[in-house]
CSV table of N, CA, C and O in Angstrom, one decimal:
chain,number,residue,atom,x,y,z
A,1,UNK,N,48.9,-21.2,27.6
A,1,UNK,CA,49.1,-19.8,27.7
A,1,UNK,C,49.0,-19.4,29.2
A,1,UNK,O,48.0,-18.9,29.7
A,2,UNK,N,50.1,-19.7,29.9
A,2,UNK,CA,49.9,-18.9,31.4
A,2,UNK,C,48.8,-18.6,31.9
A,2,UNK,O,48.3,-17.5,31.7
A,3,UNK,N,48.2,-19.7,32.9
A,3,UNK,CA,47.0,-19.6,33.6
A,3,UNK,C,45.9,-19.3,32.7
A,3,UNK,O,44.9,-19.8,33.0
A,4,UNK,N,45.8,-18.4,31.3
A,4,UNK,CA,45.1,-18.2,31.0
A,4,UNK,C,43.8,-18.5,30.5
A,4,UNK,O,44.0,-18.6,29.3
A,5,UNK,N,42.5,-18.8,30.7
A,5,UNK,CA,41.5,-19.8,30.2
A,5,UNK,C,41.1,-19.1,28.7
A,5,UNK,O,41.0,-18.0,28.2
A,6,UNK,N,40.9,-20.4,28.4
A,6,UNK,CA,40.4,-19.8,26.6
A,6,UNK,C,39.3,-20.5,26.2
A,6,UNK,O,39.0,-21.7,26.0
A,7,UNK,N,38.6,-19.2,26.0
A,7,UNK,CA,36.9,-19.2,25.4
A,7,UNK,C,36.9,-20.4,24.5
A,7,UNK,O,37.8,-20.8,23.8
A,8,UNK,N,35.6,-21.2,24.7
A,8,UNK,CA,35.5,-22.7,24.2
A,8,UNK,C,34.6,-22.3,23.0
A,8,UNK,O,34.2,-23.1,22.1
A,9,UNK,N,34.4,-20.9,23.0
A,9,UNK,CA,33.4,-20.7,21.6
A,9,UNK,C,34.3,-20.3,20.4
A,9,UNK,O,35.3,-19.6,20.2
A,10,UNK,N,33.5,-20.9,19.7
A,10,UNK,CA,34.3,-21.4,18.0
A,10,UNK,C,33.7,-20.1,17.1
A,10,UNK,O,32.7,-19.4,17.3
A,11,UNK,N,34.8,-20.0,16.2
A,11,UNK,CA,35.3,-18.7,15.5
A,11,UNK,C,34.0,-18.1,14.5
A,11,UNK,O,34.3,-17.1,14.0
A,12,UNK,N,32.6,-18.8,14.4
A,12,UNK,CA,32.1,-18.2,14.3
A,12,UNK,C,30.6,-17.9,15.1
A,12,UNK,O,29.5,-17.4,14.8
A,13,UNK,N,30.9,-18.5,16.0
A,13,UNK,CA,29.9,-17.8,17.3
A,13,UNK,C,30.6,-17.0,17.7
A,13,UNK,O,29.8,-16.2,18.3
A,14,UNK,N,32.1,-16.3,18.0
A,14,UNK,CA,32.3,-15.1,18.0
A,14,UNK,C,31.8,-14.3,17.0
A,14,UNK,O,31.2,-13.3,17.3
A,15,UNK,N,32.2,-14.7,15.4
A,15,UNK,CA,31.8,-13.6,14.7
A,15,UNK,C,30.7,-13.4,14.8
A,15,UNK,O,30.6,-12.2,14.7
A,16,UNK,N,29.5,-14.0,15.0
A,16,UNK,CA,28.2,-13.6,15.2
A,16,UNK,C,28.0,-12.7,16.2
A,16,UNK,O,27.5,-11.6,16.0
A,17,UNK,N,28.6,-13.2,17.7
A,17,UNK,CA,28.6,-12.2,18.4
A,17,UNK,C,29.1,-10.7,18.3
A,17,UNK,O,28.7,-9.6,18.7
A,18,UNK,N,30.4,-11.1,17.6
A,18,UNK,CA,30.1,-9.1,17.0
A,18,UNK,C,29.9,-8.5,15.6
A,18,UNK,O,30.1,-7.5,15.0
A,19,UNK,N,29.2,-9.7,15.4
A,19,UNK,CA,28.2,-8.8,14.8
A,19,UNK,C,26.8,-8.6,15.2
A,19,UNK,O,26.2,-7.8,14.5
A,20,UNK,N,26.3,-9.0,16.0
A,20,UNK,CA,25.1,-8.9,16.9
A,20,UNK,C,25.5,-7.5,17.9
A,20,UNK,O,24.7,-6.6,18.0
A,21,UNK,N,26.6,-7.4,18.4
A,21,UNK,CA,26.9,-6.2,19.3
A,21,UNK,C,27.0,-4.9,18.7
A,21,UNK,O,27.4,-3.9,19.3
A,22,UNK,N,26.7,-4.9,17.0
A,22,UNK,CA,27.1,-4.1,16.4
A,22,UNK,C,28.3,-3.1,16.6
A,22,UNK,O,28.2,-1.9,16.6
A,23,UNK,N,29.2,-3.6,16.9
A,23,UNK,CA,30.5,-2.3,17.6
A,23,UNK,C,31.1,-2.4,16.9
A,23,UNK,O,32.1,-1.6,17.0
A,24,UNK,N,31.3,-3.4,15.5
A,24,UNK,CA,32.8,-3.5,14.9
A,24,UNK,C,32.0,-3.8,13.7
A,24,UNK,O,32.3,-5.0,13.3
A,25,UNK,N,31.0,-3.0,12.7
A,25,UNK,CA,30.6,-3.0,11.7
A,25,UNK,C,31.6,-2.7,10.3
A,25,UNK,O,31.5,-2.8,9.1
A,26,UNK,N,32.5,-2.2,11.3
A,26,UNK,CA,33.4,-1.5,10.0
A,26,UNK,C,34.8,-2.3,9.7
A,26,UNK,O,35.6,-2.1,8.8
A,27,UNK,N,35.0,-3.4,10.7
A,27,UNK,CA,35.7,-4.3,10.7
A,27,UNK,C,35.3,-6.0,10.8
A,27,UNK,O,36.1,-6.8,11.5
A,28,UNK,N,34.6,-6.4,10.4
A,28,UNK,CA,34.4,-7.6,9.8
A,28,UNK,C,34.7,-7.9,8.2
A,28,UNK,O,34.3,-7.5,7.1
A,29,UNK,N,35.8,-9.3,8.8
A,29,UNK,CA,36.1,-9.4,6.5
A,29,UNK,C,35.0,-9.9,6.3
A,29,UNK,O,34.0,-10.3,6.9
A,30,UNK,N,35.3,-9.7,5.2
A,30,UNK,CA,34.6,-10.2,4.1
A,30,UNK,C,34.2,-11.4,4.2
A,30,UNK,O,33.1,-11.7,4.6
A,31,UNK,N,35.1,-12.2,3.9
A,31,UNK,CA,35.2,-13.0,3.9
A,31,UNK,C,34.6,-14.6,4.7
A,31,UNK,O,34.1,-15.5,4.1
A,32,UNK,N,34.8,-14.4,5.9
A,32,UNK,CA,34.2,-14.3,7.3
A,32,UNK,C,32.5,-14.4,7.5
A,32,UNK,O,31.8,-15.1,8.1
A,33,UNK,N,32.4,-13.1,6.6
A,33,UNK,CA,30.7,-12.8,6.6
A,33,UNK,C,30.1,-13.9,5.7
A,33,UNK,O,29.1,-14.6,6.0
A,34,UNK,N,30.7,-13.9,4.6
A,34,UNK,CA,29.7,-15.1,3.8
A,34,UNK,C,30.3,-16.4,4.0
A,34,UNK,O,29.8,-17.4,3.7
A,35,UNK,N,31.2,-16.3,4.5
A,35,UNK,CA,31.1,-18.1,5.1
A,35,UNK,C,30.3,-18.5,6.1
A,35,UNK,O,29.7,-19.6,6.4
A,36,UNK,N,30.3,-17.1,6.9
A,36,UNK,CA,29.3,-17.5,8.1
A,36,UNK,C,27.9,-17.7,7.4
A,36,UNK,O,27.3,-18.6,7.8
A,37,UNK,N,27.2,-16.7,6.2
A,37,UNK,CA,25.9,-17.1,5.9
A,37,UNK,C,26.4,-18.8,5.3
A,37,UNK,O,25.7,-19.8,5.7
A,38,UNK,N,27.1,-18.9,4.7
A,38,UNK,CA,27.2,-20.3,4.0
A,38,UNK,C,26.7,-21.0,5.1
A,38,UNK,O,25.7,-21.7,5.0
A,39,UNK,N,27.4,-20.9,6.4
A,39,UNK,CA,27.1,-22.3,7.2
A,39,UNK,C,25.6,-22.1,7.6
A,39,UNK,O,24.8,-22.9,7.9
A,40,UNK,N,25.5,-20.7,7.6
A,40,UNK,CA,23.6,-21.3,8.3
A,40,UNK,C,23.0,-21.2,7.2
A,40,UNK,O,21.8,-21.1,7.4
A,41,UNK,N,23.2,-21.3,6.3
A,41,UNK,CA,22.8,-22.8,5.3
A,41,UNK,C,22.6,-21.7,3.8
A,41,UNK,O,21.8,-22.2,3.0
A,42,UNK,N,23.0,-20.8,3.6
A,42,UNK,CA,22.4,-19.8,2.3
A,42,UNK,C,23.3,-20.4,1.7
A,42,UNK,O,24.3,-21.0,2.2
A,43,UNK,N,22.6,-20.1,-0.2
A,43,UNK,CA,23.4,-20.6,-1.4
A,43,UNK,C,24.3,-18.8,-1.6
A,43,UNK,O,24.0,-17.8,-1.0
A,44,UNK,N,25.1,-19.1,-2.5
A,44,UNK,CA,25.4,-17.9,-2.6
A,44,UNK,C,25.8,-18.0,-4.2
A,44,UNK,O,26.2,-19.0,-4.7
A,45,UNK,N,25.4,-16.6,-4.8
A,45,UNK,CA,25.5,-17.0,-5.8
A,45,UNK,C,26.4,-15.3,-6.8
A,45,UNK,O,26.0,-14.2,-6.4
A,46,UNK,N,27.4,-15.5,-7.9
A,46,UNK,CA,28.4,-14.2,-7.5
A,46,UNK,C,27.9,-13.7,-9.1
A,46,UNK,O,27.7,-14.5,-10.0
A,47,UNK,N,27.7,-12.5,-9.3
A,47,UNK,CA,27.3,-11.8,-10.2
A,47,UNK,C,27.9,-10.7,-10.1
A,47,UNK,O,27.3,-9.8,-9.6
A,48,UNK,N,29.6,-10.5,-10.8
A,48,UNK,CA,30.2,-9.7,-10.9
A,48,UNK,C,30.8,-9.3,-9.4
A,48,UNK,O,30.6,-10.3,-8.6
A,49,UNK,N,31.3,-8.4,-8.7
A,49,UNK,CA,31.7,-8.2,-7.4
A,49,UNK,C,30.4,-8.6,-6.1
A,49,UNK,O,30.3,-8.9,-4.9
A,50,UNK,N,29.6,-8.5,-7.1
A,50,UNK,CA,28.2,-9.0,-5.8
A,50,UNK,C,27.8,-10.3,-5.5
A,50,UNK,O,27.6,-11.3,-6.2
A,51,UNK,N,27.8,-10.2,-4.0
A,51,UNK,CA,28.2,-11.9,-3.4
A,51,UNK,C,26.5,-11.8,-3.0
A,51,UNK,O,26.2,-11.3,-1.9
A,52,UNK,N,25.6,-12.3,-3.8
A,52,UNK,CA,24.1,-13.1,-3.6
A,52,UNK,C,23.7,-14.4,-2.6
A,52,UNK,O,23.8,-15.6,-2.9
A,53,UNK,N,23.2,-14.0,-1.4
A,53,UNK,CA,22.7,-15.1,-0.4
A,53,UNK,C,21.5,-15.0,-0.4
A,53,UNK,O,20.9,-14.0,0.0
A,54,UNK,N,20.8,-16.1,-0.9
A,54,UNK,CA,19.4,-16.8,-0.3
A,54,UNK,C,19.5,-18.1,0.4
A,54,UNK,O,20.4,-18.9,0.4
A,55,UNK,N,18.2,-18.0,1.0
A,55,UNK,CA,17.8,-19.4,2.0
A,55,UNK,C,16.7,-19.4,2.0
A,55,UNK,O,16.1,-18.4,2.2
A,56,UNK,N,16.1,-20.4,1.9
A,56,UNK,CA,14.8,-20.7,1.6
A,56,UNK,C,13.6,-20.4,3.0
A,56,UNK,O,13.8,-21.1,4.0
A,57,UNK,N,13.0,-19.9,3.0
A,57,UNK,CA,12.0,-19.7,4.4
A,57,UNK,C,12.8,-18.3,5.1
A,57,UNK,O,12.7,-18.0,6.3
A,58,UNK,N,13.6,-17.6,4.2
A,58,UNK,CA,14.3,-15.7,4.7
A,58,UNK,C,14.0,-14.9,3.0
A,58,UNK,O,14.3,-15.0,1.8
A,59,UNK,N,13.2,-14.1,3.8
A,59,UNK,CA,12.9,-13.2,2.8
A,59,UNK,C,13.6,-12.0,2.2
A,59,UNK,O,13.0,-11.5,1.3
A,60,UNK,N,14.6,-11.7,2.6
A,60,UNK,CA,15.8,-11.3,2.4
A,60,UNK,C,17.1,-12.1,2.0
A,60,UNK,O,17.8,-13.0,2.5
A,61,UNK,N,17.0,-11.0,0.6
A,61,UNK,CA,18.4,-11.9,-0.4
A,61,UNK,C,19.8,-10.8,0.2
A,61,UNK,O,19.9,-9.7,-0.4
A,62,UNK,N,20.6,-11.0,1.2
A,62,UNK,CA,21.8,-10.1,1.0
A,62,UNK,C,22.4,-10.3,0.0
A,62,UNK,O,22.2,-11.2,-0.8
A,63,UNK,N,23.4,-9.2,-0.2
A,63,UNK,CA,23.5,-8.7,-1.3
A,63,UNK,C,25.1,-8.2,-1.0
A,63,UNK,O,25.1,-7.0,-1.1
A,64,UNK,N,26.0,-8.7,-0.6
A,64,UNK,CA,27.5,-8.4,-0.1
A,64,UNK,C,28.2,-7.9,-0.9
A,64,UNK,O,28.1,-8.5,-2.0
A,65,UNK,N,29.1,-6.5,-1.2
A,65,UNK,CA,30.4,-6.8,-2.0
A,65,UNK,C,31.7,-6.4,-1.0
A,65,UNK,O,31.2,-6.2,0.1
A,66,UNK,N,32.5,-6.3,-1.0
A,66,UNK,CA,34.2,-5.9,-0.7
A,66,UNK,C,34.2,-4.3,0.0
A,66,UNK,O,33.2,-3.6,-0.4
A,67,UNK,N,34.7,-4.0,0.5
A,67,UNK,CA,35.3,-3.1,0.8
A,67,UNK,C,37.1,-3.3,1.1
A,67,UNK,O,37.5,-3.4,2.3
A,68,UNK,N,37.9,-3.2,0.0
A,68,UNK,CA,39.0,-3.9,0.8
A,68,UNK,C,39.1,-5.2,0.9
A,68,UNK,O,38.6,-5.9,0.1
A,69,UNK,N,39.6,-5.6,2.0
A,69,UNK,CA,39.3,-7.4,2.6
A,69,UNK,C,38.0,-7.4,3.7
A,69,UNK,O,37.5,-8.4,4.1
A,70,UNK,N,37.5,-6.2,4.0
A,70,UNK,CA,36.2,-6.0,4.9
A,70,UNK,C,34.8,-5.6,4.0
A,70,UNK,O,34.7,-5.0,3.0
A,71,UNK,N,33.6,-6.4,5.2
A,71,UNK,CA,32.7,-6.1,4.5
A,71,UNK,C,32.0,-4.7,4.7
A,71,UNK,O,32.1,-4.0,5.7
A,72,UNK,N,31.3,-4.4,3.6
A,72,UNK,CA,30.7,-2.9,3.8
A,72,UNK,C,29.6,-3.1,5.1
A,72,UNK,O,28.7,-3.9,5.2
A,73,UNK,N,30.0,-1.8,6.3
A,73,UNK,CA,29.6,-1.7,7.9
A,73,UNK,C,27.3,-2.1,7.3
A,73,UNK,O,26.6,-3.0,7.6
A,74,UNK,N,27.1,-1.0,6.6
A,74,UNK,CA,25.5,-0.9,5.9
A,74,UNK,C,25.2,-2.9,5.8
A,74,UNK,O,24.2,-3.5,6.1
A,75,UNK,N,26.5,-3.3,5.4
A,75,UNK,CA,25.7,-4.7,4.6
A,75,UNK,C,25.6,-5.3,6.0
A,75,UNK,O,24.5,-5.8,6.4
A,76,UNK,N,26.8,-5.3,6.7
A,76,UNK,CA,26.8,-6.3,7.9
A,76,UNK,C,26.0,-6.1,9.0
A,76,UNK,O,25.9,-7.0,9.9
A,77,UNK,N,25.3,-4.6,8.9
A,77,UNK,CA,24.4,-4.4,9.7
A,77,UNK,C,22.7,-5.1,9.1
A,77,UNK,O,21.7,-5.4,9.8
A,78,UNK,N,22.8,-5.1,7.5
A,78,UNK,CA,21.4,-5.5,7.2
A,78,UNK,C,21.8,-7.4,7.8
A,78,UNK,O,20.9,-8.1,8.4
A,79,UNK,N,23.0,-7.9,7.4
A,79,UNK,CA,23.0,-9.8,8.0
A,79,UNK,C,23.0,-9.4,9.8
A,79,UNK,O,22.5,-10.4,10.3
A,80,UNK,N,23.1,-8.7,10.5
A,80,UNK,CA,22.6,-8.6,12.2
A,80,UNK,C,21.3,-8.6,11.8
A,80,UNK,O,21.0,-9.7,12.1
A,81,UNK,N,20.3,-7.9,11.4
A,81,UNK,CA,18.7,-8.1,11.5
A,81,UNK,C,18.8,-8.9,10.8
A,81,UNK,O,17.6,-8.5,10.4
A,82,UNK,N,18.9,-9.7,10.1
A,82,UNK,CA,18.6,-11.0,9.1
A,82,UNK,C,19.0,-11.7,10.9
A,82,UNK,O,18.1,-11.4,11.7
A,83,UNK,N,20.0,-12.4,11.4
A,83,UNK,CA,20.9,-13.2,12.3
A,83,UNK,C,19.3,-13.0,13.5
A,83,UNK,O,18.8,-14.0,13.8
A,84,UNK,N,18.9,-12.3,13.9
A,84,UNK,CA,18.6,-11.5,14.8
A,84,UNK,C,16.5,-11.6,14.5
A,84,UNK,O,15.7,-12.0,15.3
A,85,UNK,N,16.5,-11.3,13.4
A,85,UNK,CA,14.7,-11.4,12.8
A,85,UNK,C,14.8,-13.1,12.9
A,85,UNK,O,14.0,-13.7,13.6
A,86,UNK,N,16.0,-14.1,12.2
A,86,UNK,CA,14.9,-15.4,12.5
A,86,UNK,C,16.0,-16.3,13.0
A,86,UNK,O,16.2,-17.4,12.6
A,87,UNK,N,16.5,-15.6,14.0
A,87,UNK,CA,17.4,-16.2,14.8
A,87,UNK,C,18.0,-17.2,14.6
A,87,UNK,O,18.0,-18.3,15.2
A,88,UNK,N,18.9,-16.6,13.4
A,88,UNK,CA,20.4,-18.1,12.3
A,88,UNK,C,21.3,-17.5,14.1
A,88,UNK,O,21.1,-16.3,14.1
A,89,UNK,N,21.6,-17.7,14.6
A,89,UNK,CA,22.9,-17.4,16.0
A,89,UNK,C,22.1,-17.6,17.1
A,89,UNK,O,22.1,-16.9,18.0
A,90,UNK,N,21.4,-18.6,17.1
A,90,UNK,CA,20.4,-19.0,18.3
A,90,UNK,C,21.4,-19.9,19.3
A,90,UNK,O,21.1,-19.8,20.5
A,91,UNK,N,22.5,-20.6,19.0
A,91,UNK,CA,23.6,-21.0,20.0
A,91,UNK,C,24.3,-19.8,20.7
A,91,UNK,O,24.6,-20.1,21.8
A,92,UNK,N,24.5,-18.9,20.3
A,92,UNK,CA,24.4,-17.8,21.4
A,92,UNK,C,24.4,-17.3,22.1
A,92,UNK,O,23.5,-16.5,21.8
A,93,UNK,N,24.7,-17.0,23.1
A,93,UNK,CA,24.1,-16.1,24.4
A,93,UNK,C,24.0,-14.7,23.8
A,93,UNK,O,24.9,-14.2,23.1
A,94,UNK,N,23.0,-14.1,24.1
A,94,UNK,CA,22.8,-12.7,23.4
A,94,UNK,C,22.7,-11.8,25.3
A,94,UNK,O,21.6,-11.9,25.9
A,95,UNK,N,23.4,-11.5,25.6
A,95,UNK,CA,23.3,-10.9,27.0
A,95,UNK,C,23.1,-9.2,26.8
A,95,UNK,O,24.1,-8.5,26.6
A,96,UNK,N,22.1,-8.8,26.9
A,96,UNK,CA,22.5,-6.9,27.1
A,96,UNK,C,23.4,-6.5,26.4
A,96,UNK,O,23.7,-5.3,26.4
């Protein structure tokens, strides 16, 4: 891409990053959000439109459904304090 340098950070250490910056709560998919809990390690488990995440040693079960193809801005703000209380995005840089 013309001169252009491209970020070596992988597609979900961005998403963590915005969702840590909280600016774009109302635009993160769905999708996206529970893959991302999948990889820092939660089971997820589906009981009708509701997407169930636990992990063992987090005391908090999110509790996901749909908005559209985006997740509801409320939910993705309760996974930033989950991401954030026991630091699942610790490869991160969290800058100001």
């Amino acid at each position: 891409m013309l001169g252009v340098k491209r970020n070596k950070m992988g597609k979900y250490e961005r998403l963590i990053q915005q969702i840590i910056s909280g600016r774009a709560d109302a635009n993160i998919a769905f999708d996206n959000l529970c893959n991302l809990l999948l990889r820092c390690g939660f089971a997820m488990r589906i009981s009708g439109s509701h997407h169930i995440f636990r992990k063992a040693g987090i005391e908090e079960k999110p509790n996901l459904q749909k908005d559209g193809n985006k997740a509801k801005p409320y939910q993705v703000k309760q996974v930033r304090q989950i991401i954030l209380k026991y630091k699942l995005g610790e490869e991160v840089k969290i800058d100001g």
